[in-house]
Short mmCIF file of C-alpha atoms and ligand atoms in Angstrom, two decimals:
data_model
loop_
_atom_site.label_atom_id
_atom_site.label_comp_id
_atom_site.label_asym_id
_atom_site.label_seq_id
_atom_site.Cartn_x
_atom_site.Cartn_y
_atom_site.Cartn_z
CA MET A 1452 13.97 20.41 10.09
CA GLY A 1453 15.46 21.20 6.75
CA GLY A 1454 17.49 19.32 4.23
CA GLY A 1455 19.59 17.53 6.87
CA SER A 1456 20.03 13.81 7.07
CA ILE A 1457 16.91 11.79 6.48
CA ILE A 1458 16.36 8.86 8.82
CA LEU A 1459 15.28 5.77 6.90
CA LYS A 1460 12.92 3.31 8.58
CA SER A 1461 12.92 -0.48 8.44
CA PRO A 1462 9.73 -2.45 7.76
CA ALA A 1463 9.57 -3.25 11.50
CA GLU A 1464 9.74 0.46 12.28
CA PHE A 1465 7.04 1.22 9.71
CA ALA A 1466 4.90 -1.38 11.48
CA LYS A 1467 5.30 0.59 14.72
CA MET A 1468 4.37 3.81 12.96
CA ARG A 1469 1.36 2.05 11.48
CA GLU A 1470 0.08 1.35 15.00
CA ALA A 1471 0.50 5.01 16.01
CA GLY A 1472 -1.19 5.97 12.74
CA ARG A 1473 -4.16 3.75 13.47
CA VAL A 1474 -4.79 5.67 16.69
CA VAL A 1475 -4.58 8.94 14.75
CA ALA A 1476 -7.16 7.63 12.27
CA ARG A 1477 -9.53 6.56 15.04
CA ALA A 1478 -9.16 9.98 16.68
CA LEU A 1479 -9.98 11.76 13.41
CA ASP A 1480 -12.97 9.50 12.76
CA MET A 1481 -14.30 10.43 16.17
CA ALA A 1482 -13.65 14.14 15.72
CA GLY A 1483 -15.54 14.01 12.41
CA LYS A 1484 -18.53 12.32 14.01
CA LEU A 1485 -18.61 14.83 16.87
CA ALA A 1486 -18.18 17.97 14.74
CA ALA A 1487 -21.78 19.24 14.73
CA PRO A 1488 -23.49 22.58 15.31
CA GLY A 1489 -23.26 23.61 18.98
CA VAL A 1490 -20.21 21.48 19.81
CA THR A 1491 -17.16 23.40 21.02
CA THR A 1492 -13.69 22.79 19.69
CA LYS A 1493 -12.63 22.21 23.30
CA ALA A 1494 -15.10 19.29 23.52
CA LEU A 1495 -13.56 17.76 20.39
CA ASN A 1496 -10.15 18.11 21.98
CA THR A 1497 -11.21 16.45 25.23
CA ALA A 1498 -12.74 13.48 23.40
CA VAL A 1499 -9.69 12.98 21.19
CA GLU A 1500 -7.25 13.25 24.08
CA GLU A 1501 -9.20 10.61 26.01
CA LEU A 1502 -9.16 8.27 23.03
CA ILE A 1503 -5.40 8.67 22.55
CA VAL A 1504 -4.59 8.09 26.21
CA LYS A 1505 -6.92 5.07 26.43
CA ALA A 1506 -5.10 3.58 23.43
CA GLY A 1507 -1.82 3.90 25.33
CA GLY A 1508 -0.61 6.83 23.25
CA ILE A 1509 0.69 10.31 23.98
CA PRO A 1510 -0.86 13.35 22.24
CA THR A 1511 2.18 14.70 20.42
CA PHE A 1512 0.94 18.26 20.06
CA LYS A 1513 0.26 18.87 23.75
CA GLY A 1514 3.20 20.82 25.12
CA TYR A 1515 4.79 21.18 21.69
CA PRO A 1516 7.19 24.13 21.87
CA ALA A 1517 6.57 27.20 19.74
CA SER A 1518 9.22 28.04 17.16
CA LYS A 1519 9.31 31.63 18.44
CA ARG A 1520 10.46 32.66 21.89
CA GLY A 1521 7.89 34.09 24.30
CA ILE A 1522 4.99 32.00 22.98
CA PRO A 1523 3.61 29.31 25.28
CA ASP A 1524 3.81 25.63 24.31
CA PHE A 1525 0.81 24.33 22.35
CA PRO A 1526 -1.80 23.58 25.02
CA ALA A 1527 -3.98 20.89 23.42
CA ALA A 1528 -4.05 17.43 21.82
CA ILE A 1529 -5.58 18.65 18.55
CA CYS A 1530 -5.29 21.68 16.36
CA ALA A 1531 -8.83 22.88 15.61
CA SER A 1532 -8.84 25.43 12.81
CA VAL A 1533 -12.25 26.84 11.84
CA ASN A 1534 -13.12 28.48 8.48
CA GLU A 1535 -10.43 31.08 7.66
CA GLN A 1536 -8.06 29.44 10.13
CA VAL A 1537 -5.52 27.34 8.22
CA VAL A 1538 -3.67 25.33 10.90
CA HIS A 1539 -2.64 25.45 14.57
CA GLY A 1540 -5.97 26.71 15.92
CA ILE A 1541 -6.16 26.29 19.70
CA PRO A 1542 -9.35 24.52 20.85
CA ASP A 1543 -11.58 26.82 22.92
CA ASP A 1544 -15.19 27.51 23.89
CA ARG A 1545 -16.18 28.51 20.38
CA ALA A 1546 -19.22 26.48 19.37
CA LEU A 1547 -19.29 25.18 15.81
CA ARG A 1548 -22.05 26.54 13.62
CA GLU A 1549 -23.98 25.06 10.71
CA GLY A 1550 -21.96 25.72 7.54
CA ASP A 1551 -18.57 26.01 9.25
CA ILE A 1552 -15.62 23.94 8.13
CA ILE A 1553 -13.18 22.69 10.74
CA SER A 1554 -9.70 21.29 10.17
CA VAL A 1555 -8.62 18.84 12.84
CA ASP A 1556 -4.95 17.87 13.05
CA VAL A 1557 -3.85 15.03 15.35
CA GLY A 1558 -0.43 13.69 16.28
CA VAL A 1559 0.13 10.56 18.37
CA HIS A 1560 3.20 8.97 19.85
CA LEU A 1561 2.79 5.26 20.53
CA ASP A 1562 5.61 3.06 21.74
CA GLY A 1563 8.15 5.70 20.70
CA TRP A 1564 6.85 6.24 17.14
CA CYS A 1565 4.75 9.03 15.71
CA GLY A 1566 1.74 9.37 13.40
CA ASP A 1567 0.37 12.70 12.15
CA ALA A 1568 -2.74 13.37 10.06
CA ALA A 1569 -5.44 15.96 9.47
CA ARG A 1570 -8.85 16.24 7.86
CA THR A 1571 -11.26 19.09 7.26
CA PHE A 1572 -14.91 18.40 8.12
CA GLY A 1573 -18.06 20.26 7.13
CA VAL A 1574 -20.35 21.14 10.03
CA GLY A 1575 -23.93 20.27 9.00
CA GLN A 1576 -24.69 21.53 5.49
CA ILE A 1577 -21.87 23.53 3.96
CA GLY A 1578 -21.82 25.81 0.91
CA ARG A 1579 -20.97 24.63 -2.59
CA LYS A 1580 -17.62 26.43 -2.70
CA ALA A 1581 -16.61 25.05 0.70
CA LYS A 1582 -17.53 21.54 -0.43
CA LYS A 1583 -15.39 21.92 -3.52
CA LEU A 1584 -12.48 23.22 -1.42
CA LEU A 1585 -12.63 20.11 0.77
CA GLU A 1586 -12.83 17.77 -2.23
CA VAL A 1587 -9.97 19.42 -4.10
CA THR A 1588 -7.72 19.57 -1.04
CA GLU A 1589 -8.30 15.90 -0.25
CA ASN A 1590 -7.76 14.95 -3.91
CA SER A 1591 -4.52 16.95 -3.94
CA LEU A 1592 -3.29 14.90 -0.98
CA TYR A 1593 -4.06 11.58 -2.69
CA LYS A 1594 -2.45 12.74 -5.96
CA ALA A 1595 0.66 13.72 -3.99
CA ILE A 1596 0.71 10.36 -2.19
CA GLN A 1597 0.74 8.53 -5.54
CA ASN A 1598 4.15 10.13 -6.13
CA ALA A 1599 5.62 8.98 -2.82
CA LYS A 1600 7.58 6.07 -4.26
CA PRO A 1601 11.23 5.21 -4.73
CA GLY A 1602 12.84 7.01 -7.67
CA LYS A 1603 10.41 9.93 -7.73
CA LYS A 1604 11.59 13.37 -6.71
CA LEU A 1605 10.27 15.32 -3.76
CA ARG A 1606 9.21 18.00 -6.25
CA ASP A 1607 6.80 15.51 -7.85
CA VAL A 1608 4.95 15.30 -4.55
CA SER A 1609 4.88 19.10 -4.18
CA ALA A 1610 3.83 19.70 -7.78
CA ALA A 1611 0.95 17.21 -7.53
CA VAL A 1612 -0.61 19.24 -4.72
CA GLN A 1613 -0.08 22.55 -6.44
CA ASN A 1614 -1.42 21.38 -9.81
CA GLU A 1615 -4.62 20.00 -8.36
CA ALA A 1616 -5.27 23.08 -6.21
CA GLU A 1617 -4.41 25.72 -8.79
CA HIS A 1618 -6.19 24.00 -11.69
CA ASN A 1619 -9.32 24.27 -9.60
CA GLY A 1620 -8.81 27.98 -8.95
CA PHE A 1621 -7.50 27.66 -5.40
CA SER A 1622 -4.11 28.52 -3.91
CA VAL A 1623 -1.64 26.63 -1.73
CA VAL A 1624 -0.14 27.97 1.48
CA ARG A 1625 3.60 28.59 1.22
CA GLN A 1626 4.59 29.50 4.73
CA PHE A 1627 3.75 26.09 6.23
CA VAL A 1628 4.87 22.76 4.82
CA GLY A 1629 4.83 19.01 5.38
CA HIS A 1630 7.74 17.08 6.87
CA GLY A 1631 9.56 13.85 7.40
CA ILE A 1632 8.39 11.91 10.46
CA GLY A 1633 9.47 8.99 12.60
CA ARG A 1634 10.43 8.89 16.26
CA ASP A 1635 10.02 12.67 16.08
CA MET A 1636 7.04 14.40 14.55
CA HIS A 1637 9.25 16.76 12.56
CA GLU A 1638 12.22 15.30 10.73
CA PRO A 1639 13.84 16.27 7.43
CA PRO A 1640 12.90 16.78 4.66
CA GLN A 1641 10.48 19.69 4.46
CA ILE A 1642 7.69 18.94 1.99
CA GLN A 1643 6.34 22.00 0.24
CA ASN A 1644 2.92 22.05 -1.35
CA PHE A 1645 4.25 24.02 -4.29
CA VAL A 1646 7.23 24.11 -6.60
CA CYS A 1647 9.47 27.15 -6.45
CA ARG A 1648 9.77 29.23 -9.56
CA ARG A 1649 13.22 29.77 -11.00
CA GLY A 1650 15.41 31.65 -8.53
CA GLU A 1651 13.01 31.15 -5.63
CA ARG A 1652 14.29 29.08 -2.74
CA LEU A 1653 13.08 28.35 0.76
CA ASP A 1654 15.18 27.31 3.74
CA GLY A 1655 15.38 23.55 3.86
CA ASP A 1656 14.00 23.24 0.34
CA THR A 1657 15.20 20.02 -1.35
CA PRO A 1658 13.08 19.68 -4.50
CA ASP A 1659 15.60 17.44 -6.26
CA LEU A 1660 15.70 14.96 -3.41
CA ILE A 1661 15.09 11.47 -4.78
CA LEU A 1662 12.67 9.46 -2.69
CA ARG A 1663 13.98 6.19 -1.30
CA GLU A 1664 12.53 3.13 0.32
CA GLY A 1665 12.31 3.70 4.08
CA MET A 1666 11.38 7.39 4.01
CA ALA A 1667 8.33 8.42 6.04
CA LEU A 1668 6.59 11.58 4.86
CA ALA A 1669 3.82 13.65 6.45
CA ILE A 1670 2.25 15.18 3.35
CA GLU A 1671 -0.17 17.97 4.22
CA PRO A 1672 -1.73 20.27 1.65
CA MET A 1673 -3.18 23.50 3.03
CA VAL A 1674 -5.40 25.03 0.35
CA ASN A 1675 -7.14 28.42 0.34
CA ILE A 1676 -10.11 29.63 -1.68
CA GLY A 1677 -8.49 33.05 -2.06
CA SER A 1678 -4.87 34.16 -1.85
CA TRP A 1679 -2.09 31.90 -0.51
CA GLU A 1680 -1.01 34.52 2.01
CA VAL A 1681 -1.46 33.75 5.69
CA LEU A 1682 -0.91 35.50 9.02
CA VAL A 1683 -0.34 34.23 12.55
CA ASP A 1684 -2.82 35.32 15.22
CA LYS A 1685 -0.97 37.79 17.45
CA SER A 1686 -3.24 37.12 20.42
CA ASP A 1687 -2.17 33.49 20.90
CA GLY A 1688 0.94 33.18 18.73
CA TRP A 1689 -0.32 29.95 17.16
CA ALA A 1690 -3.44 30.11 14.99
CA VAL A 1691 -2.69 30.70 11.32
CA TYR A 1692 -5.40 32.33 9.22
CA THR A 1693 -5.78 33.49 5.63
CA LYS A 1694 -4.85 37.12 5.10
CA ASP A 1695 -7.97 37.70 2.99
CA ARG A 1696 -10.13 35.68 5.43
CA SER A 1697 -11.09 33.20 2.74
CA LEU A 1698 -11.80 29.59 3.73
CA SER A 1699 -8.90 27.17 4.07
CA ALA A 1700 -8.76 23.36 4.17
CA HIS A 1701 -6.08 20.94 5.39
CA PHE A 1702 -5.69 17.21 4.73
CA GLU A 1703 -2.69 15.19 5.86
CA HIS A 1704 -1.47 11.60 5.96
CA THR A 1705 1.73 10.00 7.19
CA VAL A 1706 3.01 7.92 4.28
CA ALA A 1707 5.68 5.21 4.08
CA VAL A 1708 7.80 5.05 0.93
CA THR A 1709 8.23 1.32 0.26
CA ALA A 1710 9.50 -0.85 -2.59
CA GLN A 1711 5.86 -1.70 -3.29
CA GLY A 1712 4.92 1.99 -3.48
CA PRO A 1713 3.32 4.43 -1.06
CA VAL A 1714 1.62 3.02 2.07
CA ILE A 1715 -0.64 5.29 4.09
CA LEU A 1716 0.13 4.74 7.79
CA THR A 1717 -2.61 6.96 9.24
CA GLU A 1718 -5.69 4.98 8.32
CA LEU A 1719 -7.54 2.20 10.11
MG1 MG B 2009 2.18 17.48 10.07
#
């Protein structure tokens, strides 16, 4: 990843990504319907993996290599991140409970092209603050998507997420970011959910990048009720959780930048 060369896609290639994205959307719809008290995150994973394989796709996350040495490849088709978990939760025998929130992230390869999206679901009745977190995070994604058009800067996308989250009293995660996408799940550029203050700079940060027709962006706000700081679970090397254990939500779409404006590829 990083600010390296961005691979532009043709309309025919976007059409391929649209098909992969449709499978992602179906998988997320199913995960949302299944996410009820008593259901394990492993059961969600099994159902989603079956759906992807039946559709002729490959679950992109399964076997995805860790960025750090000594950590096993990601073992599942979905990331299932409950409550204070932000992203990259490994599905297990944990049963969902009334009032939990669960973020489900799904990647699919179909016919050589990738789609990637995430949604956070409430399990049964959820608290008022949790409900607001989900609404604001989803809104921040759609506000960011509105900026994904030729001539806009990448920073406009990032700022849209940050403004929506922070104006509502929440914070955005800094350590994990969105990304370009195409044949590979992770391509340049990195897409932050915040704008760096003067003097701040992240590796691969290209805020002044001007968006062009043919770019495909996986935009994925991760928003916390409390502080933006996160930690990685030392026991599995994958699950990311909020340092203050506050709730976190995650919404993501794969978006095509076209002459007609942004087109969401990961919906039905
Ligand atoms: Mg992603």
